[in-house]
Coordinates of C-alpha atoms in Angstrom, one line a residue:
Chain A
M202 CA 0.3 0.1 0.0
E203 CA 2.0 2.9 -1.4
P204 CA 0.9 5.7 1.7
S205 CA -0.4 8.5 -0.2
S206 CA -3.6 7.3 -1.0
N207 CA -4.3 6.7 3.0
I208 CA -6.0 8.6 4.1
I209 CA -5.3 8.9 7.9
E210 CA -1.7 7.7 9.3
V211 CA -1.9 7.4 13.4
N212 CA 1.8 6.8 14.3
D213 CA 2.8 6.4 17.8
L214 CA 0.4 7.4 19.2
R215 CA -0.1 8.1 23.3
T216 CA -3.2 9.0 25.6
S217 CA -3.0 9.6 29.1
F218 CA -4.9 10.6 31.9
F219 CA -3.0 12.3 34.7
T220 CA -4.3 11.8 37.5
E221 CA -3.4 12.6 40.6
E222 CA -1.4 9.2 41.8
A223 CA -0.3 8.2 38.6
E224 CA 0.0 8.5 34.9
V225 CA -2.6 6.3 33.5
K226 CA -1.8 5.5 29.2
A227 CA -4.9 5.1 28.0
V228 CA -3.0 4.6 24.3
D229 CA 0.0 3.1 24.3
G230 CA 2.2 3.7 21.1
V231 CA -0.7 3.2 18.4
S232 CA -0.2 3.2 14.7
F233 CA -2.1 1.9 11.5
S234 CA -3.8 4.1 8.9
V235 CA -7.0 3.0 6.8
P236 CA -6.6 3.4 3.0
S237 CA -8.8 6.1 1.1
G238 CA -12.3 4.9 0.1
K239 CA -11.9 2.1 3.1
T240 CA -13.0 0.8 6.2
L241 CA -10.5 0.2 9.0
G242 CA -12.1 -1.9 11.9
I243 CA -11.0 -1.4 15.6
V244 CA -11.7 -4.3 17.9
G245 CA -11.2 -4.8 21.5
E246 CA -13.1 -4.8 24.7
S247 CA -13.9 -2.3 27.6
G248 CA -11.2 -0.2 28.5
S249 CA -8.7 -1.3 25.5
G250 CA -8.6 1.8 24.7
K251 CA -10.1 2.1 21.1
S252 CA -12.6 5.3 21.8
I253 CA -10.1 7.7 23.3
T254 CA -8.2 6.6 20.2
S255 CA -10.8 7.8 17.9
L256 CA -11.1 11.0 20.7
S257 CA -7.5 11.4 19.7
I258 CA -7.7 11.6 16.3
M259 CA -10.8 13.9 16.7
R260 CA -8.5 16.4 18.9
L261 CA -11.6 15.7 21.2
I262 CA -9.9 14.5 24.2
Q263 CA -10.5 16.5 27.3
E264 CA -9.3 17.4 31.3
P265 CA -7.4 15.1 32.3
G266 CA -6.5 13.3 29.3
Q267 CA -3.7 14.6 27.1
I268 CA -2.1 13.9 23.5
V269 CA 1.2 12.9 25.1
G270 CA 3.4 12.0 22.1
G271 CA 3.1 10.7 17.6
E272 CA 1.5 12.0 15.0
I273 CA -2.4 12.0 13.1
N274 CA -0.8 12.7 8.9
F275 CA -4.6 13.7 8.2
K276 CA -4.2 14.1 3.9
S277 CA -0.4 14.7 4.3
D278 CA -1.1 17.9 7.3
N279 CA -0.6 16.2 11.4
L280 CA -3.3 17.3 13.9
L281 CA -1.6 17.5 16.6
D282 CA 0.5 20.1 15.4
K283 CA -3.2 22.2 14.1
S284 CA -4.9 24.7 16.2
E285 CA -8.2 24.5 18.0
S286 CA -10.2 27.0 15.0
E287 CA -8.5 25.0 12.7
M288 CA -9.1 21.5 14.3
R289 CA -12.9 22.6 14.5
R290 CA -13.2 23.4 10.8
I291 CA -12.3 20.1 10.1
R292 CA -14.7 18.2 13.0
G293 CA -17.9 18.0 11.2
N294 CA -16.2 18.9 8.3
E295 CA -13.8 17.1 7.0
I296 CA -14.4 14.5 9.8
S297 CA -17.2 13.8 11.0
M298 CA -18.0 11.5 13.9
I299 CA -21.0 9.3 15.5
F300 CA -22.1 8.5 19.3
Q301 CA -22.5 5.5 20.8
E302 CA -25.9 7.0 22.4
P303 CA -28.5 8.1 20.3
M304 CA -30.7 8.5 22.4
T305 CA -28.5 11.2 24.4
S306 CA -26.1 13.1 21.6
L307 CA -29.2 14.8 20.1
N308 CA -30.2 18.0 21.6
P309 CA -33.9 17.5 23.8
V310 CA -34.5 21.6 23.4
F311 CA -34.2 21.6 19.2
T312 CA -36.0 20.0 16.3
V313 CA -34.3 17.0 14.2
G314 CA -33.8 19.9 11.1
D315 CA -32.2 22.4 13.7
Q316 CA -29.4 20.3 14.2
I317 CA -28.7 18.8 11.1
S318 CA -28.7 22.4 9.7
E319 CA -26.1 22.9 12.7
A320 CA -23.6 21.7 10.4
Y321 CA -23.9 23.1 7.8
R322 CA -24.8 26.6 9.2
I323 CA -21.2 26.2 11.0
H324 CA -19.0 24.9 7.8
Q325 CA -21.0 26.3 5.0
G326 CA -22.5 29.5 6.8
L327 CA -25.5 28.7 4.8
S328 CA -29.1 31.1 6.1
K329 CA -31.3 28.4 8.0
K330 CA -33.2 28.6 5.1
Q331 CA -30.5 27.2 2.8
A332 CA -29.3 25.0 5.6
L333 CA -33.3 23.7 6.0
Q334 CA -33.4 22.3 1.9
K335 CA -30.4 20.2 3.0
S336 CA -30.9 18.1 5.9
L337 CA -34.2 17.3 4.1
E338 CA -31.7 15.7 0.8
M339 CA -29.8 14.2 4.4
L340 CA -32.7 13.1 5.8
E341 CA -33.6 11.6 2.7
L342 CA -30.0 9.6 1.9
V343 CA -30.3 8.3 5.2
G344 CA -33.5 6.8 4.3
I345 CA -36.1 8.6 7.2
P346 CA -39.8 7.7 5.2
S347 CA -41.8 11.2 5.3
P348 CA -38.9 13.0 6.0
K349 CA -40.3 16.6 5.6
D350 CA -42.4 15.5 8.4
R351 CA -39.6 14.4 10.5
L352 CA -37.5 17.5 11.0
K353 CA -39.6 19.7 12.6
R354 CA -39.8 16.7 14.9
Y355 CA -37.9 16.5 18.5
P356 CA -35.7 13.7 19.3
H357 CA -38.5 12.2 21.9
E358 CA -40.3 11.4 19.6
L359 CA -37.6 9.6 16.8
S360 CA -37.1 5.9 17.2
G361 CA -33.3 5.0 18.9
G362 CA -33.0 3.9 14.9
M363 CA -34.2 6.7 13.6
R364 CA -32.0 9.2 16.3
Q365 CA -28.9 7.6 15.0
R366 CA -29.8 7.9 11.3
V367 CA -30.5 11.2 12.0
M368 CA -27.0 11.3 14.1
I369 CA -25.5 10.1 10.9
A370 CA -27.4 12.8 8.2
I371 CA -25.2 15.4 10.9
A372 CA -22.4 13.4 10.3
L373 CA -22.1 13.3 7.0
A374 CA -24.3 16.7 5.9
C375 CA -21.1 17.9 4.8
K376 CA -19.4 15.1 3.1
P377 CA -16.8 14.4 5.0
E378 CA -13.5 12.7 4.1
L379 CA -14.2 10.1 6.8
L380 CA -16.2 8.8 9.1
I381 CA -15.2 7.8 12.9
A382 CA -18.0 5.5 14.3
D383 CA -17.5 4.9 17.8
E384 CA -19.6 1.8 18.2
P385 CA -23.0 3.1 16.2
T386 CA -25.1 0.1 16.0
T387 CA -24.0 -0.8 20.5
A388 CA -27.2 0.8 21.6
L389 CA -29.7 -0.3 19.2
D390 CA -31.0 -3.7 18.8
V391 CA -30.3 -6.5 16.2
T392 CA -32.4 -6.4 13.5
I393 CA -31.7 -2.2 13.5
Q394 CA -27.9 -3.4 14.0
A395 CA -27.6 -4.1 10.5
Q396 CA -29.6 -1.6 8.8
I397 CA -27.9 1.2 10.2
L398 CA -24.4 -1.3 8.8
R399 CA -26.1 -1.3 5.3
L400 CA -26.8 2.3 5.3
I401 CA -23.5 3.3 6.0
N402 CA -21.4 1.3 3.9
N403 CA -24.5 2.1 1.2
L404 CA -23.2 6.1 2.1
Q405 CA -19.8 4.7 1.6
D406 CA -19.6 3.5 -1.7
E407 CA -21.8 6.8 -2.6
L408 CA -19.6 9.9 -1.4
G409 CA -16.6 7.6 -1.3
M410 CA -15.4 8.0 2.0
S411 CA -13.4 6.4 5.2
V412 CA -14.5 4.8 7.7
V413 CA -13.4 3.9 11.3
L414 CA -15.2 1.6 12.7
I415 CA -15.0 1.4 16.5
T416 CA -16.7 -1.7 18.4
H417 CA -16.3 -4.5 20.1
D418 CA -18.9 -6.8 18.1
L419 CA -16.9 -9.0 15.6
G420 CA -19.6 -9.1 14.2
V421 CA -20.0 -6.1 12.9
V422 CA -16.2 -6.5 11.8
A423 CA -16.8 -9.4 9.3
E424 CA -19.5 -7.4 7.9
T425 CA -18.6 -4.2 7.1
C426 CA -14.9 -3.9 7.8
D427 CA -12.1 -4.3 5.2
Y428 CA -9.5 -4.0 8.0
V429 CA -9.6 -5.1 11.9
A430 CA -7.1 -3.4 14.9
V431 CA -7.6 -5.3 17.3
M432 CA -6.0 -3.5 20.6
Y433 CA -5.7 -5.2 23.9
A434 CA -4.7 -2.8 27.1
G435 CA -3.8 0.0 25.3
K436 CA -1.7 -1.2 22.3
I437 CA -1.7 -2.6 19.0
V438 CA -2.1 -6.7 19.3
E439 CA -3.2 -7.6 15.8
Y440 CA -3.6 -5.9 12.4
A441 CA -5.2 -7.8 9.4
D442 CA -7.1 -7.9 6.7
V443 CA -10.6 -8.9 7.5
Q444 CA -10.2 -12.1 5.5
T445 CA -7.0 -13.6 6.9
L446 CA -8.0 -12.0 10.4
F447 CA -11.0 -14.5 11.1
E448 CA -9.5 -17.5 8.8
S449 CA -6.5 -17.2 10.0
P450 CA -5.9 -15.2 13.7
K451 CA -1.7 -15.0 14.7
H452 CA -2.8 -13.0 18.2
P453 CA -3.8 -15.7 21.2
Y454 CA -6.3 -12.9 21.9
T455 CA -7.4 -12.5 18.7
V456 CA -8.2 -16.6 18.9
G457 CA -9.4 -16.5 22.5
L458 CA -11.5 -13.5 20.9
L459 CA -13.3 -15.8 18.1
S460 CA -13.3 -18.2 20.1
S461 CA -15.2 -16.7 22.7
L462 CA -18.5 -16.6 19.7
P463 CA -21.5 -18.2 20.1
R464 CA -21.4 -20.6 17.3
H465 CA -24.3 -22.7 15.6
D466 CA -22.5 -25.2 13.9
I467 CA -21.9 -27.2 16.9
D468 CA -23.4 -28.1 20.0
Q469 CA -22.2 -26.0 22.4
E470 CA -22.2 -26.1 26.8
E471 CA -20.8 -22.9 27.6
L472 CA -19.0 -20.7 25.5
Q473 CA -15.6 -20.1 25.9
V474 CA -14.0 -17.3 27.6
I475 CA -10.5 -15.3 28.4
K476 CA -10.4 -16.4 31.2
G477 CA -8.7 -13.3 33.2
M478 CA -9.9 -9.6 34.3
V479 CA -8.1 -7.3 31.5
P480 CA -4.4 -5.5 33.5
S481 CA -5.4 -2.0 35.5
P482 CA -3.8 0.5 33.5
T483 CA -2.3 2.1 36.0
N484 CA -1.2 -1.6 37.5
M485 CA 0.6 -3.1 33.7
P486 CA 2.3 -6.2 33.7
E487 CA 6.0 -5.4 32.2
G488 CA 6.3 -8.2 28.9
C489 CA 3.4 -9.0 26.9
R490 CA 0.3 -6.9 28.2
F491 CA -1.5 -10.2 27.3
A492 CA -0.1 -12.5 28.8
P493 CA -1.2 -13.5 32.4
R494 CA -4.3 -14.4 30.9
C495 CA -2.7 -16.2 27.6
P496 CA -2.3 -20.4 27.3
F497 CA 0.7 -19.7 26.0
A498 CA 3.0 -17.2 27.7
T499 CA 6.6 -18.4 28.5
D500 CA 9.4 -16.2 30.4
L501 CA 9.9 -13.8 27.8
C502 CA 6.3 -12.8 27.5
K503 CA 6.0 -12.2 30.6
E504 CA 9.0 -10.2 30.6
Q505 CA 9.6 -8.2 27.8
L506 CA 6.9 -6.3 25.4
P507 CA 6.9 -7.9 22.1
T508 CA 6.5 -5.3 18.6
L509 CA 4.0 -5.2 16.3
D510 CA 6.0 -7.0 14.1
D511 CA 5.0 -7.4 10.1
L512 CA 4.6 -10.6 8.6
E513 CA 4.6 -12.4 5.9
D514 CA 1.4 -11.4 4.2
G515 CA 1.4 -7.9 5.7
N516 CA -0.5 -8.1 8.7
Q517 CA 1.7 -7.7 11.5
V518 CA 0.9 -9.3 15.4
R519 CA 2.3 -8.3 18.4
C520 CA 4.0 -12.0 20.0
W521 CA 6.9 -13.6 20.8
V522 CA 5.7 -16.7 19.3
Y523 CA 5.8 -15.6 15.1
S524 CA 9.7 -14.1 16.4
D525 CA 13.2 -15.6 16.2
K526 CA 13.3 -14.9 20.1
W527 CA 11.0 -17.6 20.9
D528 CA 11.6 -20.2 23.8
G529 CA 8.3 -21.5 23.2
D530 CA 7.1 -24.9 21.9
P531 CA 8.5 -24.5 18.3
E532 CA 5.9 -26.2 16.9
V533 CA 2.9 -24.6 19.1
N534 CA -0.6 -23.3 16.5
V535 CA -1.7 -20.5 18.3
K536 CA -4.9 -21.0 16.6
D537 CA -4.9 -24.7 16.5
D538 CA -4.5 -25.5 20.1
Y539 CA -5.7 -22.8 21.6
G540 CA -8.8 -24.9 22.6
T541 CA -6.5 -27.8 24.5
A542 CA -3.9 -24.8 25.5
T543 CA -6.9 -23.2 27.6
S544 CA -8.7 -26.6 29.2
S545 CA -5.3 -27.9 30.4
Chain B
M208 CA -62.5 13.1 29.9
A209 CA -63.3 15.2 27.0
E210 CA -60.9 18.2 27.6
T211 CA -58.2 15.3 28.0
S212 CA -58.5 13.9 24.6
V213 CA -58.9 16.6 22.4
K214 CA -55.8 18.1 24.2
T215 CA -53.8 14.6 22.8
Q216 CA -55.2 15.0 19.3
Q217 CA -53.9 18.1 18.6
A218 CA -49.8 17.0 20.0
E219 CA -50.8 14.4 17.5
T220 CA -51.1 16.8 14.3
K221 CA -49.3 19.5 15.8
P222 CA -46.2 18.0 17.0
P223 CA -44.8 20.2 20.2
S224 CA -41.5 21.2 21.2
P225 CA -40.7 19.7 24.0
Q226 CA -40.3 22.7 25.8
L227 CA -44.5 23.5 25.8
E228 CA -45.0 20.0 26.0
N229 CA -43.0 20.5 29.4
M230 CA -45.3 23.2 30.1
K231 CA -48.1 21.6 30.5
K232 CA -47.0 19.6 32.5
V233 CA -45.7 22.4 34.0
Y234 CA -49.1 24.1 34.3
K235 CA -51.2 21.2 35.7
K236 CA -48.2 20.0 37.8
L237 CA -49.1 24.2 39.2
K238 CA -53.1 24.0 38.9
K239 CA -53.0 21.5 42.2
N240 CA -50.9 23.4 44.2
K241 CA -53.2 25.5 45.6
T242 CA -50.6 27.9 47.7
A243 CA -49.0 28.1 44.1
M244 CA -51.2 29.5 42.1
V245 CA -52.9 32.1 44.9
G246 CA -49.3 33.4 44.9
G247 CA -50.0 32.9 41.0
I248 CA -53.2 35.2 41.3
L249 CA -51.6 37.6 43.4
I250 CA -49.1 38.8 40.9
L251 CA -51.0 38.6 38.2
F252 CA -53.6 41.0 40.7
F253 CA -50.0 43.1 40.9
I254 CA -49.5 43.3 37.2
I255 CA -52.9 45.2 36.8
V256 CA -52.9 47.5 39.0
S257 CA -49.7 48.6 38.2
I258 CA -50.8 49.2 34.4
I259 CA -54.0 50.1 34.6
G260 CA -54.1 50.6 39.2
P261 CA -53.3 54.3 38.4
V262 CA -55.7 55.2 35.6
L263 CA -58.3 54.3 37.6
T264 CA -57.3 55.7 40.6
P265 CA -59.2 58.9 41.7
F266 CA -56.2 60.9 43.8
D267 CA -53.1 62.7 42.3
P268 CA -50.5 60.8 44.3
D269 CA -48.2 64.2 45.2
A270 CA -51.4 66.2 45.4
Q271 CA -52.2 67.6 49.2
D272 CA -54.3 68.2 51.5
Y273 CA -53.7 69.9 54.7
T274 CA -57.3 70.1 55.3
N275 CA -57.5 66.3 55.4
R276 CA -54.3 65.2 57.3
L277 CA -53.5 61.8 58.8
A278 CA -57.4 60.6 58.5
S279 CA -58.2 57.3 59.3
P280 CA -59.5 54.8 56.2
N281 CA -63.4 56.5 55.1
A282 CA -64.8 55.7 52.5
D283 CA -63.1 58.7 50.6
N284 CA -59.2 57.5 51.7
W285 CA -60.2 53.5 51.5
F286 CA -56.3 53.4 53.1
G287 CA -56.3 57.0 54.6
T288 CA -54.1 59.5 54.2
D289 CA -50.6 61.0 55.4
H290 CA -49.5 64.0 57.5
H291 CA -49.3 66.1 54.0
G292 CA -53.0 64.6 53.3
R293 CA -52.5 62.1 49.8
D294 CA -54.7 59.5 50.0
I295 CA -51.8 56.6 51.0
F296 CA -54.5 54.0 48.9
T297 CA -53.1 55.5 45.3
R298 CA -50.2 55.9 46.3
I299 CA -49.8 52.4 47.4
I300 CA -51.6 52.4 43.7
H301 CA -48.7 53.7 42.0
G302 CA -45.8 52.3 44.3
T303 CA -46.8 49.7 42.5
S304 CA -45.8 49.5 39.2
I305 CA -41.9 50.6 40.6
T306 CA -41.9 48.2 43.4
L307 CA -41.8 45.8 39.9
Y308 CA -39.7 47.5 38.5
I309 CA -37.3 47.2 40.7
G310 CA -37.3 43.7 41.3
F311 CA -38.0 42.4 37.6
S312 CA -34.5 44.7 36.6
S313 CA -32.3 43.8 39.4
V314 CA -33.4 40.2 39.6
L315 CA -33.2 40.3 35.4
L316 CA -29.9 41.7 35.9
G317 CA -28.6 39.9 38.5
S318 CA -30.1 36.6 36.9
V319 CA -27.9 37.7 33.2
A320 CA -25.2 38.3 34.6
G321 CA -24.3 35.3 37.2
T322 CA -26.1 33.1 34.3
V323 CA -23.1 34.2 32.2
I324 CA -20.2 33.9 34.9
G325 CA -21.3 30.7 36.5
I326 CA -21.9 29.0 32.7
V327 CA -18.2 30.3 31.7
S328 CA -17.0 29.1 35.2
G329 CA -18.9 25.3 34.7
Y330 CA -17.7 25.3 31.1
Y331 CA -14.6 26.0 31.7
G332 CA -13.4 24.7 34.9
K333 CA -9.7 24.9 35.7
K334 CA -8.3 28.5 36.8
I335 CA -11.7 30.7 35.3
D336 CA -14.3 28.7 38.1
A337 CA -11.4 29.2 40.9
I338 CA -11.5 32.6 40.5
L339 CA -14.9 34.1 39.5
M340 CA -16.2 30.7 42.4
R341 CA -13.6 32.6 44.7
S342 CA -15.4 35.9 43.9
M343 CA -18.8 34.7 44.4
D344 CA -18.5 33.4 47.4
V345 CA -16.8 37.0 48.2
L346 CA -19.9 37.9 47.8
L347 CA -22.1 35.6 49.5
A348 CA -19.9 36.4 52.2
F349 CA -21.7 39.4 53.1
P350 CA -25.1 39.3 54.4
G351 CA -27.5 40.1 51.5
I352 CA -29.1 43.8 52.8
L353 CA -25.7 44.7 53.6
L354 CA -23.5 44.5 50.9
A355 CA -26.5 46.7 49.3
L356 CA -26.5 49.2 51.7
A357 CA -22.8 49.3 51.1
I358 CA -23.1 49.4 47.3
V359 CA -25.7 52.0 47.5
S360 CA -23.5 54.0 50.4
I361 CA -20.7 54.3 47.7
L362 CA -22.7 55.0 44.7
G363 CA -25.1 57.3 46.4
G364 CA -29.4 56.8 47.0
S365 CA -31.8 56.7 44.2
L366 CA -33.4 54.2 42.2
Q367 CA -31.3 53.3 39.6
N368 CA -28.9 52.1 42.3
V369 CA -31.0 50.5 44.6
I370 CA -31.7 48.6 41.2
I371 CA -27.7 47.8 40.9
A372 CA -27.0 47.1 44.6
V373 CA -29.7 44.6 44.5
A374 CA -28.5 42.6 41.0
V375 CA -24.9 43.0 42.7
F376 CA -26.6 40.6 45.9
S377 CA -28.1 38.7 43.6
I378 CA -25.7 37.7 41.3
P379 CA -23.4 35.0 42.9
V380 CA -27.0 33.3 43.6
F381 CA -28.0 32.5 39.7
A382 CA -24.2 32.3 40.0
R383 CA -24.3 29.2 42.0
I384 CA -27.1 28.1 40.7
V385 CA -26.1 28.2 36.8
R386 CA -22.6 26.3 37.5
G387 CA -24.3 23.7 39.0
S388 CA -26.5 22.8 35.3
T389 CA -23.5 23.9 33.2
L390 CA -21.5 21.3 35.3
A391 CA -24.5 18.3 34.9
V392 CA -25.3 19.7 31.0
K393 CA -21.9 19.5 30.0
K394 CA -21.2 15.8 30.0
L395 CA -24.0 15.4 28.3
E396 CA -23.1 13.3 24.8
Y397 CA -25.0 15.9 23.1
V398 CA -22.2 18.2 24.3
D399 CA -19.3 15.6 22.8
A400 CA -21.7 15.2 19.7
V401 CA -21.9 19.1 18.4
R402 CA -18.4 19.3 19.6
A403 CA -17.3 16.8 17.6
L404 CA -19.6 18.8 14.8
G405 CA -17.1 21.4 15.3
A406 CA -18.8 24.0 17.3
S407 CA -17.5 27.1 19.0
D408 CA -17.2 27.4 22.5
F409 CA -19.4 30.4 22.3
R410 CA -22.3 28.3 20.8
I411 CA -22.2 25.2 22.7
I412 CA -22.7 27.5 25.5
F413 CA -24.9 29.4 24.7
R414 CA -27.1 27.7 21.5
H415 CA -26.8 24.0 23.4
I416 CA -26.5 24.6 27.4
L417 CA -28.2 27.2 27.5
P418 CA -31.9 26.5 27.3
N419 CA -31.2 23.2 29.3
I420 CA -30.4 24.8 32.0
M421 CA -33.2 27.5 32.3
S422 CA -35.5 25.6 34.8
P423 CA -33.0 26.0 37.2
I424 CA -32.9 30.0 36.3
I425 CA -36.5 30.7 36.4
V426 CA -37.4 29.2 39.9
Q427 CA -34.6 31.2 41.6
A428 CA -35.9 34.7 39.6
T429 CA -39.1 33.6 40.8
L430 CA -37.7 33.3 44.3
R431 CA -35.5 36.1 44.0
M432 CA -37.9 38.7 43.3
A433 CA -39.1 38.2 46.4
T434 CA -36.1 39.1 47.9
A435 CA -34.7 41.9 45.9
I436 CA -39.0 43.6 46.3
L437 CA -37.8 43.7 50.0
A438 CA -34.2 44.4 49.6
A439 CA -35.7 47.1 48.0
S440 CA -38.0 48.4 49.7
G441 CA -35.9 47.8 53.4
L442 CA -32.8 50.4 51.8
S443 CA -35.8 53.0 50.8
F444 CA -37.1 52.5 55.3
L445 CA -33.6 53.8 55.3
G446 CA -33.6 56.0 53.0
L447 CA -31.5 54.9 50.8
G448 CA -33.8 53.8 47.4
A449 CA -36.3 56.2 46.5
Q450 CA -36.3 59.7 47.8
P451 CA -39.4 61.5 48.8
P452 CA -42.5 61.9 47.3
T453 CA -41.2 58.6 44.8
P454 CA -44.5 57.2 46.3
E455 CA -42.4 53.2 46.7
W456 CA -43.4 51.3 49.4
G457 CA -40.7 50.9 51.7
A458 CA -40.0 54.9 51.5
I459 CA -44.6 55.6 52.2
L460 CA -43.5 53.0 55.0
S461 CA -40.4 54.5 56.9
Q462 CA -42.5 57.9 57.0
G463 CA -45.9 56.6 58.2
R464 CA -43.5 54.9 61.2
N465 CA -43.4 58.0 62.7
Y466 CA -46.6 58.5 63.2
M467 CA -47.5 54.4 64.7
W468 CA -48.9 55.1 67.5
D469 CA -51.4 57.8 66.3
D470 CA -52.5 56.7 62.8
P471 CA -51.1 53.3 62.4
H472 CA -53.1 52.7 59.4
Y473 CA -50.5 55.0 57.8
A474 CA -47.6 52.3 58.6
L475 CA -49.4 49.4 58.2
F476 CA -51.2 49.8 54.5
P477 CA -47.1 50.2 52.8
G478 CA -46.4 47.4 55.4
L479 CA -48.6 45.5 54.2
A480 CA -48.7 45.3 50.1
I481 CA -45.0 44.8 51.1
V482 CA -46.3 40.9 53.0
V483 CA -48.7 40.4 50.4
V484 CA -45.9 40.7 47.4
V485 CA -43.0 39.0 48.3
L486 CA -45.2 36.4 50.1
A487 CA -47.0 36.0 46.4
F488 CA -43.8 35.6 44.5
N489 CA -42.4 33.2 47.5
L490 CA -45.0 30.6 47.1
F491 CA -45.3 31.3 42.9
G492 CA -41.7 30.5 43.4
D493 CA -42.4 27.4 45.7
G494 CA -45.3 25.5 44.1
L495 CA -42.8 26.3 40.3
R496 CA -39.8 24.5 42.1
D497 CA -42.2 21.6 43.0
A498 CA -44.0 21.6 39.7
L499 CA -40.2 21.9 37.7
D500 CA -39.0 18.9 39.2
P501 CA -39.3 15.9 37.8
K502 CA -39.3 14.5 40.9
T503 CA -42.4 15.3 42.0
K504 CA -45.5 14.0 40.2
G505 CA -48.1 15.6 38.9

């Protein structure tokens, strides 16, 4: 992949929260890039730093959080060098964001039309009337029935799925080049989830934008993403195209995540789980952060943090198993042996 | 029953704003609260009196009649006359608009200033918050009337200065309430959402936070009217506010106290007027607070 065809490149991004006791490294040296027009999924459980990564890109980290290092190159400009007013021009205009909770992401005292119009009023300086006209077009685009009537409605009069469509309409109003969707379907029920994901996908093709999809739902990833970054405890542990990730996952954590999904092709008494808990960010293990929960962990894993290494197929993984230094069973196959390793 | 069904039908045809719907709910709750309704009706009564009262009174508030000094209440002079023979009833009616004007403008001034300070303080936090709120604490440390007294004695006694003084001692009360509400609202997701849309701080504060914290401000403003009127009357009573012959209630009361022993009506009626108007605003304000509180059932 040539660097110029990436809409955004994040290099060694580090975001920390400074509490009275310690510096909490929520995002610790994350690097990834999103090719133009493609979708990158960032997967991880709660507290893995995926939402903080997305907020860092928007430069919306609030006190006591702070971006302490790295680069976010968006169209060859480093966003971390931009002033606040330059960032305001980018937000909602070139990079947009959809939030997790459609129920609370709309201001209860304004109509839907007013709130979509706001994007046009802020970025394009349109008059109220022009903005409303454009808002109407957006409502049509996101597939809201009888949009003319809906324009005058207040958020509490719409269902969750409708509200998320409105949120999408707001986010896409100015035709951004990058859309960051932070768990856009988590608060919706399953049938609506599928509709919303399809809508995002269709609009992506139509508007030619790139998408960063933050989620903890691997099903969503399989359905919508081109590339996937798996995050664990503030670091990316595996980066792969979606096909490879599901067919031959490399990192034990990815394997664990995949095998904990319920399957309908075999009889399962119990679901597989990854034992243990995500380490507390104030008390990170010295070596590999997944080592305390990893069935393959050796002394090396517990002592030294592996690097994110390139594999032959261009994907990346952060695991000692795939390095020359590996001191465990040389014949180990993480994917195939995971089940037996965890049960023993 | 028929009434409610008509109402819901209207609601369906025309999408009501949440504020409007909320106001209907608040009004329903208010209607059930008898004391609040009494307060509200009294306030309405005073407002009407202040507008049309002066036209209806048969006397000039400043017309002196030394043949009819300190008359007790009678058919012509319902509240009696004062030591210049002026009709007290007429003077009190003319004073209504002055009282409401002082109360309203000082509360308006105080609430606007307090809201701006509170919202900026709550929104930006940290140093700005510390500086603004500590200076509010300094203002709060003085007993209200003492602070107003000090301000009026510096600026000099006049109606305008009373308004400024009373406004200043209302500022910290509004600032505190608004700061608290701002802290709660600014953490809501829609504020993040508009920030992610590229909205400026100014826009977020005045367009998105302010409309969502109006109810506590309105309640406080109503309750504050009572305090402001009382304080303004107090200042006039002490001779620092409205100057004679302005028919301000506190000023009339102050003159009347010299005749309290022989002609108690002179001090009694302006005093009663102050009590009733203050009570009205307090009752209404309390009722409004209960009605706006979503936790109380209507």
